[in-house]
Tab-separated table of C-alpha atoms in Angstrom:
chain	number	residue	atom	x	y	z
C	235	UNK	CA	0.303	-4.044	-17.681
C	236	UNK	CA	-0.208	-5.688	-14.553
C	237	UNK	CA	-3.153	-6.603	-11.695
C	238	UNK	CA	-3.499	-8.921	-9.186
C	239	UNK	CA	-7.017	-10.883	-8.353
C	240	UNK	CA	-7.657	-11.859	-5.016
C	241	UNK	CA	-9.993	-14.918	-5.416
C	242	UNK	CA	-12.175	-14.789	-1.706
C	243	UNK	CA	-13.285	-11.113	-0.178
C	244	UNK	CA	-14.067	-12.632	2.947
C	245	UNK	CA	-12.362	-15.359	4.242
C	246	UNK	CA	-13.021	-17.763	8.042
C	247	UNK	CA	-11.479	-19.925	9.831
C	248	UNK	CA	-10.892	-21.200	13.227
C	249	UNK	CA	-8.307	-20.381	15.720
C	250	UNK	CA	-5.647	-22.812	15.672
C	251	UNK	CA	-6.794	-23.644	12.159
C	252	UNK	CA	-5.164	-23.158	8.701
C	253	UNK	CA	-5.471	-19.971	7.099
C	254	UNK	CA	-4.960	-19.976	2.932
C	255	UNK	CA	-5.627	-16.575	1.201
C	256	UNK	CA	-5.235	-16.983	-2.580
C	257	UNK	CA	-4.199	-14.620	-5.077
C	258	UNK	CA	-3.299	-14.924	-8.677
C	259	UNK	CA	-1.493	-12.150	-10.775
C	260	UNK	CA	-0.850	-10.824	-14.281
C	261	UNK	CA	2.445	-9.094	-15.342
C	262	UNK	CA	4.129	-9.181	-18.818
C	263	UNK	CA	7.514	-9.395	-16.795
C	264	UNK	CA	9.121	-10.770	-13.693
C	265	UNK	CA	6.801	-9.726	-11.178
C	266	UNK	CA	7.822	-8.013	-7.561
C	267	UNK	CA	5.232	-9.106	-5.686
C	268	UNK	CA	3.862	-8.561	-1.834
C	269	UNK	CA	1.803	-9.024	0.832
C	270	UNK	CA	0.200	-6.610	3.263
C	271	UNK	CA	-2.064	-6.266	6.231
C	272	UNK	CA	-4.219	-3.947	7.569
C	273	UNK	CA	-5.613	-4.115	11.251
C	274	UNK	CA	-8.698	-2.177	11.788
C	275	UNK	CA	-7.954	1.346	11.894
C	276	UNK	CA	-4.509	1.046	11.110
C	277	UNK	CA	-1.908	1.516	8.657
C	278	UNK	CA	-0.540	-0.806	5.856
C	279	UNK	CA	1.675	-3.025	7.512
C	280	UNK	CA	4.416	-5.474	5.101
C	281	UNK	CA	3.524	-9.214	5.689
C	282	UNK	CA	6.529	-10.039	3.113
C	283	UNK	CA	7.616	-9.610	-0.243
C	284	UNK	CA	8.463	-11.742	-3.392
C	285	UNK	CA	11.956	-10.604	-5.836
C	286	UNK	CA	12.862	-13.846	-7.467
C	287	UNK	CA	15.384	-14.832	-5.216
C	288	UNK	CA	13.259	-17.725	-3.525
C	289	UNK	CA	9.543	-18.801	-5.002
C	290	UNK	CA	8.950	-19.994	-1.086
C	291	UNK	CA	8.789	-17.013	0.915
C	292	UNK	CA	8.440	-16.503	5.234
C	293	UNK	CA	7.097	-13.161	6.297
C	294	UNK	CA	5.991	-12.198	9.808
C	295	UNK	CA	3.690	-13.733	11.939
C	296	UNK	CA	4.003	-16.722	11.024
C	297	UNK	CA	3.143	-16.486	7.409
C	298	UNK	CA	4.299	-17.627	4.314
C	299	UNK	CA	3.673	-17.370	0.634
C	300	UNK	CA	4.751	-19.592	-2.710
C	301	UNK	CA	4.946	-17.952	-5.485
C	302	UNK	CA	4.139	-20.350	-8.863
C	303	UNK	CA	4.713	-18.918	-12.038
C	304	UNK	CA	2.820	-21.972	-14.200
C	305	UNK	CA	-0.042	-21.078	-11.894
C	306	UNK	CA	0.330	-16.999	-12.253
C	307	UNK	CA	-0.501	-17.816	-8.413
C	308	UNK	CA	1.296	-16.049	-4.694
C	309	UNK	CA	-0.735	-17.905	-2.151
C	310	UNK	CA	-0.679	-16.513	1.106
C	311	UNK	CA	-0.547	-19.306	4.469
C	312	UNK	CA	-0.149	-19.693	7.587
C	313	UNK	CA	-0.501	-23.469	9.504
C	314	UNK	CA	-2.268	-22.189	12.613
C	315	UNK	CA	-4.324	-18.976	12.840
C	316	UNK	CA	-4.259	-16.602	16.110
C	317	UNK	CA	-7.159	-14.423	16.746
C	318	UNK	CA	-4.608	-11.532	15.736
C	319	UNK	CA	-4.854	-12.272	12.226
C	320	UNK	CA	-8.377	-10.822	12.034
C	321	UNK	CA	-7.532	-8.440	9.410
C	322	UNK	CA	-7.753	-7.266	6.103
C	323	UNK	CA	-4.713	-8.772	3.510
C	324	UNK	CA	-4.186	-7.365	0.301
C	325	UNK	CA	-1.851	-8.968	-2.416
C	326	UNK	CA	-0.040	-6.619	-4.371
C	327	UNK	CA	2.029	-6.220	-7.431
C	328	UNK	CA	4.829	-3.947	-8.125
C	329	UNK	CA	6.733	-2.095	-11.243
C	330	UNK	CA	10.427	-1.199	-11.232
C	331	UNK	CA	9.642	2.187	-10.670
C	332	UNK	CA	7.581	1.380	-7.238
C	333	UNK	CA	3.809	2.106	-8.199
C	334	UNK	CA	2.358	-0.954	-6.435
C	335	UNK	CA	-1.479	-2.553	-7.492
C	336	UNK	CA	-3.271	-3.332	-4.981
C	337	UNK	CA	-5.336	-6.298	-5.098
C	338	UNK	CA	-9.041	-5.466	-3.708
C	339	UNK	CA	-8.176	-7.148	-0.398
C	340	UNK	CA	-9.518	-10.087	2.010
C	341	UNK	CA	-11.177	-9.743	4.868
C	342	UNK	CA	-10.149	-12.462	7.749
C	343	UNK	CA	-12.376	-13.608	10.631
C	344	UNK	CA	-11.480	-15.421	13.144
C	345	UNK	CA	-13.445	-17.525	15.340
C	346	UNK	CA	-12.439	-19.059	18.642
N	164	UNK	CA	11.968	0.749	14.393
N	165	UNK	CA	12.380	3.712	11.766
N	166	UNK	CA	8.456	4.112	10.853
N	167	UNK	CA	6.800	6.682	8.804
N	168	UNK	CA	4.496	8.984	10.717
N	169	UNK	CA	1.560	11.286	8.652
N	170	UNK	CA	-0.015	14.023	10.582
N	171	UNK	CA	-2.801	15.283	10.783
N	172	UNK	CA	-4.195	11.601	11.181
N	173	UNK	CA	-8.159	12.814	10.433
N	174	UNK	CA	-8.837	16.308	8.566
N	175	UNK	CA	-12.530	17.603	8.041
N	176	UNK	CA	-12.564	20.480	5.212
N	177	UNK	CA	-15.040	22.143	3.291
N	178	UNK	CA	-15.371	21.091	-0.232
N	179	UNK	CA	-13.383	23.775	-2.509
N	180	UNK	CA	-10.744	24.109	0.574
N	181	UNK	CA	-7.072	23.773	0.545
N	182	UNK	CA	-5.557	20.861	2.587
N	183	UNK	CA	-2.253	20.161	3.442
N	184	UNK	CA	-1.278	16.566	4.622
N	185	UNK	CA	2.147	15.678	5.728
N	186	UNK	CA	4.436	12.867	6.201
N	187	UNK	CA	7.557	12.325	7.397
N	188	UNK	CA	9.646	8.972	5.656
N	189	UNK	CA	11.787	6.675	6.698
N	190	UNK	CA	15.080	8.832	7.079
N	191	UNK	CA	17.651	7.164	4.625
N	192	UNK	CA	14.836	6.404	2.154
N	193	UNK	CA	15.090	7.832	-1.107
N	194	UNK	CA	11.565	7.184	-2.767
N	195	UNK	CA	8.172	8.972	-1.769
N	196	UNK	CA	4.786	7.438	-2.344
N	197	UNK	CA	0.872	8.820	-1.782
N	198	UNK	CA	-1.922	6.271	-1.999
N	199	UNK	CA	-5.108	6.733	-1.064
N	200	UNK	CA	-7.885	4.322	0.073
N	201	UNK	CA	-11.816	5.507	-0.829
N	202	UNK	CA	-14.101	3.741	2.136
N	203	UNK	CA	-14.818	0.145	0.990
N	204	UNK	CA	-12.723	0.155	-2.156
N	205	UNK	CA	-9.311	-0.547	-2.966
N	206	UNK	CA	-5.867	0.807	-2.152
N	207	UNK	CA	-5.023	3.539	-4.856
N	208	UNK	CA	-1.605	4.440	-6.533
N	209	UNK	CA	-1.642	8.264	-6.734
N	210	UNK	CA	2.461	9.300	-7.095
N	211	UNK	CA	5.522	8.154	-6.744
N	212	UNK	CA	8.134	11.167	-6.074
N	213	UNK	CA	12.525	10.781	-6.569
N	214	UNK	CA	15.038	13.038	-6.028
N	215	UNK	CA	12.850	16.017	-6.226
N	216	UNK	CA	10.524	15.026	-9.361
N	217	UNK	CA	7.333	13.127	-9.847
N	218	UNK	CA	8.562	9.737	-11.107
N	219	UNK	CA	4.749	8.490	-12.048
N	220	UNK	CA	1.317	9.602	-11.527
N	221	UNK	CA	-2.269	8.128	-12.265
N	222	UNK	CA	-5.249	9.735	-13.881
N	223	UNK	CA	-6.368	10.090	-9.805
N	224	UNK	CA	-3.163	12.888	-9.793
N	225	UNK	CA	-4.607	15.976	-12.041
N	226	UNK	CA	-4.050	19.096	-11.579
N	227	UNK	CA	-5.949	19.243	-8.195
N	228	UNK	CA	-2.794	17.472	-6.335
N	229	UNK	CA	0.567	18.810	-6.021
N	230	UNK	CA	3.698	17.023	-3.878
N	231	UNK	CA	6.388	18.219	-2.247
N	232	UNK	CA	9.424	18.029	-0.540
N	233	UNK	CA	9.974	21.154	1.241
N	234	UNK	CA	13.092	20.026	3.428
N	235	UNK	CA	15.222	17.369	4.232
N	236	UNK	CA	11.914	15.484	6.091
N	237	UNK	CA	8.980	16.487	5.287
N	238	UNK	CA	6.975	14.794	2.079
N	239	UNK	CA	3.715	17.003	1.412
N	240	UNK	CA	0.530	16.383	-0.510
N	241	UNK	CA	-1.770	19.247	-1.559
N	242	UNK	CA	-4.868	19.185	-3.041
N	243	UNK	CA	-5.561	22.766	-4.104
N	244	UNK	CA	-9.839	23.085	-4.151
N	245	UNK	CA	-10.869	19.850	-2.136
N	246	UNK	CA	-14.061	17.992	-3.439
N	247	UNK	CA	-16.315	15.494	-1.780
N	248	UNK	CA	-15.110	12.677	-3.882
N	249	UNK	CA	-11.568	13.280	-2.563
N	250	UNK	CA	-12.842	11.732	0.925
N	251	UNK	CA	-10.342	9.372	1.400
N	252	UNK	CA	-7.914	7.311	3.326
N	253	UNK	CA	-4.175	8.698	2.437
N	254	UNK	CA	-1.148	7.006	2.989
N	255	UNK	CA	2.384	7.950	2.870
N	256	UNK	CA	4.356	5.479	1.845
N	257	UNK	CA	8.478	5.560	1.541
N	258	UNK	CA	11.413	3.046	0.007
N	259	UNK	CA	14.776	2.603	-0.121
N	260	UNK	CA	16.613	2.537	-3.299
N	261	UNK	CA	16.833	-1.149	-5.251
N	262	UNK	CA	19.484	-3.734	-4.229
N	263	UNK	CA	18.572	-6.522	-6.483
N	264	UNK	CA	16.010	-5.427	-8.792
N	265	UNK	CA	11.940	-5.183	-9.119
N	266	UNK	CA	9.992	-3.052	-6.775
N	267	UNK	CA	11.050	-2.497	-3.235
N	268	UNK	CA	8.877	-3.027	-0.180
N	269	UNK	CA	7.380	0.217	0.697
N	270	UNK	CA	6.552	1.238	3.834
N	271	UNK	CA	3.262	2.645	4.912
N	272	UNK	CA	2.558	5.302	7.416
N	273	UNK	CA	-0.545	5.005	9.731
N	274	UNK	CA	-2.510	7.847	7.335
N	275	UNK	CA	-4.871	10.884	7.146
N	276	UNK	CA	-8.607	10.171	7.091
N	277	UNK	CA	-9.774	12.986	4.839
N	278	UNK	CA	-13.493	14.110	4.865
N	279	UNK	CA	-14.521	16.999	2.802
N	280	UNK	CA	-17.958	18.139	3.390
C-alpha cells in the first residue's frame, strides 16, 4: 500500500520569498514519486518527478524537490516565489503499473 | 508541445443519462488514464487502460463506467446512467511506456467539468 500526506492545506508567502511545501509518503517499495500543479481552472500540469536516479530533483519553474528516504519525506522548494506560483500543488505517489495517489493538495498564496 | 486535449470541456446531464467524454493522448503514448476530481476533494484514480484492456480499476470504476479505445486516437469514458454524485472534474491522463522503472510521469489533459442534475 501506499499514500502520501501533505502536511499544510494552505500555504503563504511573499513574492520574492521562499516557498517550502512539505510532503511525506508511505510505500512498502521504492517509491516513484511526483509533483504537480494546478492553476485555477486548469489542468494538471507535471512540476517534476522522482525514479531513484537522483534524491535532488529540478523541475520547472524554478522548483526543486529532495527526496529523503530516513525521513519518508519529498519536499517541494523553490528560493524565490513569483506571483505565478499561486496555485494548488499536489504530491503524488505512483505504482509500477501507473495508478498515481494523489496527496490532498496545497493551496499557495502569494502576496506582493 | 504534444498535449492531451479532452472535449467536451463542461457537460450538464440529467441524472440517469448517458455521457460520453473524450480524450485524445499524447500520440506515441501507450498507457491511458481517467481520474476524476469531486469539488474540494482530492484527485481520484479511476482506470488505467494498456493495449486494449483495463490494467487497474478502483472501487470508484463499477459497473456504471466503461473505457474505450475506439481508434487509433480517441480514449473514451462512459458512464452508462449518470448520478448526481458523479459531478466531477475528469481528467485524461496518458504515458509512455517505462525506460527505467517505477511509474512514469503522466500527462494530464485540461478536463471535463461534469454536472449531473
Amino acid at each position: 500500500a501506499q499514500s502520501v500526506t501533505q502536511l499544510d492545506s494552505h500555504v503563504s508567502v511573499s513574492e520574492g520569498t521562499p516557498v517550502l511545501l512539505r510532503c511525506n509518503y508511505s510505500s512498502s517499495y521504492s517509491p516513484s514519486l511526483f509533483w504537480y500543479v494546478q492553476h485555477p481552472n486548469k489542468g494538471l500540469q507535471l512540476l517534476l518527478k522522482y525514479t531513484s536516479a537522483a534524491t535532488l530533483v529540478k523541475g520547472i519553474n524554478g522548483f526543486e524537490a529532495e527526496f529523503k528516504k530516513s525521513e519518508t519525506s519529498f519536499h517541494l522548494t523553490k528560493p524565490s516565489a513569483h506571483m505565478s506560483d499561486a496555485a494548488e500543488y499536489f504530491c503524488v505517489v505512483g505504482n509500477s503499473w501507473g495508478k498515481l495517489q494523489f496527496g490532498a493538495g496545497t493551496q499557495v498564496v502569494v502576496t506582493p | 508541445e504534444p498535449e492531451v486535449t479532452q472535449t467536451p470541456s463542461h457537460q450538464v446531464t440529467q441524472m440517469g443519462q448517458e455521457v460520453i467524454l473524450r480524450c485524445v493522448p499524447i500520440s506515441n503514448h501507450l498507457y491511458f488514464y481517467w481520474y476524476r476530481q469531486i469539488l474540494g476533494q482530492k484527485v481520484e484514480f479511476l482506470v488505467s487502460f494498456y493495449n486494449n484492456e483495463i490494467s487497474e480499476k478502483s472501487e470508484i470504476f463499477d459497473d456504471q463506467f466503461s473505457v474505450e479505445r475506439p481508434d487509433g486516437s480517441n480514449f473514451t469514458l462512459k458512464i452508462r446512467s449518470t448520478k448526481l454524485e458523479d459531478s466531477a472534474m475528469y481528467f485524461c491522463a496518458s504515458s509512455e511506456p517505462s525506460r527505467s522503472g517505477g511509474a512514469d510521469p503522466q500527462y494530464f489533459g485540461p478536463g471535463t467539468r461534469l454536472l449531473v442534475l
